[in-house]
Coordinates of C-alpha atoms in Angstrom, one line a residue:
X1 CA 26.9 -66.5 -47.0
X2 CA 25.5 -68.7 -45.1
X3 CA 21.7 -68.0 -42.8
X4 CA 23.6 -67.3 -40.3
X5 CA 25.2 -65.2 -41.5
X6 CA 22.2 -62.8 -43.6
X7 CA 20.5 -63.4 -40.4
X8 CA 22.9 -61.6 -39.0
X9 CA 23.6 -58.8 -41.1
X10 CA 20.0 -58.6 -41.3
X11 CA 20.1 -58.1 -37.8
X12 CA 22.6 -55.5 -37.2
X13 CA 20.8 -53.4 -40.9
X14 CA 17.5 -53.4 -38.7
X15 CA 19.5 -53.0 -35.0
X16 CA 21.5 -49.7 -36.5
X17 CA 17.7 -48.2 -38.1
X18 CA 15.9 -48.5 -34.9
X19 CA 18.9 -47.2 -33.6
X20 CA 17.9 -44.4 -36.3
X21 CA 14.3 -43.7 -36.6
X22 CA 14.7 -43.5 -32.3
X23 CA 17.3 -41.1 -32.6
X24 CA 15.5 -38.7 -35.3
X25 CA 12.7 -39.3 -32.3
X26 CA 14.6 -37.5 -29.0
X27 CA 15.9 -35.2 -31.7
X28 CA 12.1 -34.3 -33.2
X29 CA 11.0 -34.2 -29.1
X30 CA 14.3 -32.5 -27.4
X31 CA 13.8 -29.3 -30.7
X32 CA 9.9 -29.0 -28.7
X33 CA 11.6 -28.6 -26.2
X34 CA 13.5 -26.2 -26.6
X35 CA 11.0 -23.9 -28.1
X36 CA 8.6 -24.8 -25.8
X37 CA 11.3 -23.6 -22.9
X38 CA 12.0 -20.8 -25.1
X39 CA 8.0 -19.0 -25.1
X40 CA 7.8 -19.1 -22.0
X41 CA 11.8 -18.2 -20.5
X42 CA 10.6 -15.3 -23.8
X43 CA 6.8 -15.0 -21.8
X44 CA 9.0 -14.9 -18.5
X45 CA 10.8 -11.5 -19.8
X46 CA 8.2 -9.7 -21.5
X47 CA 6.6 -10.4 -17.4
X48 CA 9.8 -9.0 -16.2
X49 CA 9.8 -6.0 -18.5
X50 CA 6.2 -5.4 -17.9
X51 CA 7.3 -5.1 -13.9
X52 CA 9.9 -3.1 -14.0
X53 CA 8.1 -0.8 -16.0
X54 CA 5.3 -0.4 -13.9
X55 CA 8.6 -0.5 -10.7
X56 CA 9.9 2.8 -12.9
X57 CA 6.6 4.5 -12.3
X58 CA 6.3 4.1 -9.0
X59 CA 10.4 5.1 -7.9
X60 CA 9.5 8.0 -10.4
X61 CA 5.6 8.7 -8.4
X62 CA 6.9 8.4 -5.0
X63 CA 10.1 10.5 -6.1
X64 CA 8.0 13.3 -6.7
X65 CA 5.7 13.0 -3.6
X66 CA 8.3 12.8 -1.8
X67 CA 10.5 16.3 -2.8
X68 CA 10.1 19.1 -0.9
X69 CA 8.3 21.7 -1.9
X70 CA 5.4 19.0 -2.5
X71 CA 4.9 18.0 0.9
X72 CA 5.2 21.3 1.6
X73 CA 2.3 22.5 0.2
X74 CA 0.1 19.0 0.8
X75 CA 0.6 20.1 4.8
X76 CA 0.0 24.4 4.2
X77 CA -1.5 25.6 7.2
X78 CA -2.9 22.4 8.0
X79 CA -0.1 21.2 10.5
X80 CA -0.4 22.4 14.6
X81 CA 1.4 21.6 17.5
X82 CA 0.6 18.1 18.7
X83 CA -1.9 17.9 21.8
X84 CA -0.8 17.1 25.2
X85 CA -2.9 13.8 24.7
X86 CA -1.0 12.6 21.7
X87 CA 2.7 12.7 23.7
X88 CA 3.5 9.4 24.6
X89 CA 7.0 8.4 26.2
X90 CA 8.8 4.7 26.1
X91 CA 10.7 3.7 28.3
X92 CA 14.2 2.5 26.8
X93 CA 16.2 -1.0 28.8
X94 CA 19.2 -1.9 27.5
X95 CA 19.3 -5.3 27.4
X96 CA 22.2 -7.8 26.2
X97 CA 23.7 -6.1 23.7
X98 CA 20.9 -3.5 22.7
X99 CA 18.7 -1.1 24.2
X100 CA 15.0 -2.6 23.9
X101 CA 12.5 0.6 23.1
X102 CA 9.5 -1.8 23.9
X103 CA 8.5 -5.6 23.5
X104 CA 8.3 -7.0 21.0
X105 CA 5.7 -10.6 21.2
X106 CA 4.8 -11.7 18.4
X107 CA 1.2 -12.3 19.9
X108 CA 0.5 -9.4 21.0
X109 CA -2.2 -6.8 20.2
X110 CA -2.7 -4.0 20.7
X111 CA -6.9 -2.4 19.4
X112 CA -5.9 1.5 20.7
X113 CA -3.6 1.9 17.5
X114 CA -4.2 4.0 14.7
X115 CA -3.8 4.2 11.1
X116 CA -5.1 8.0 10.1
X117 CA -5.3 6.8 6.6
X118 CA -6.5 10.0 3.8
X119 CA -8.4 12.3 7.0
X120 CA -10.4 8.9 8.6
X121 CA -10.0 6.5 11.2
X122 CA -8.7 3.0 10.8
X123 CA -8.5 0.9 14.4
X124 CA -5.8 -2.0 13.7
X125 CA -4.2 -4.9 15.8
X126 CA -1.3 -5.3 15.3

């Protein structure tokens, strides 16, 4: 075996070792990334399960509070006929293919609208 064959053999062995080492390091890095991704997925799934639990709880409360007997119990002896100044009539306009009942402008502000919340009136601009 001459020196050029020996050099070629050493270079080939060196290249194989470098490729194997780089592949090993790459596989360790990939496993670490897979583990991190699995942890993030597990955390996200736990958060989703918590949100779904809260939504179910709220749905149950909404369903219970909107039962007719509960609504009747809440307004018992507190309803009265509307006064004349509380009645609002809206004029409808036919526009194209549909009826338009009110002007819908994104920048229109109405200060006379109020939201009744727990017996207090809070003015709200639209």
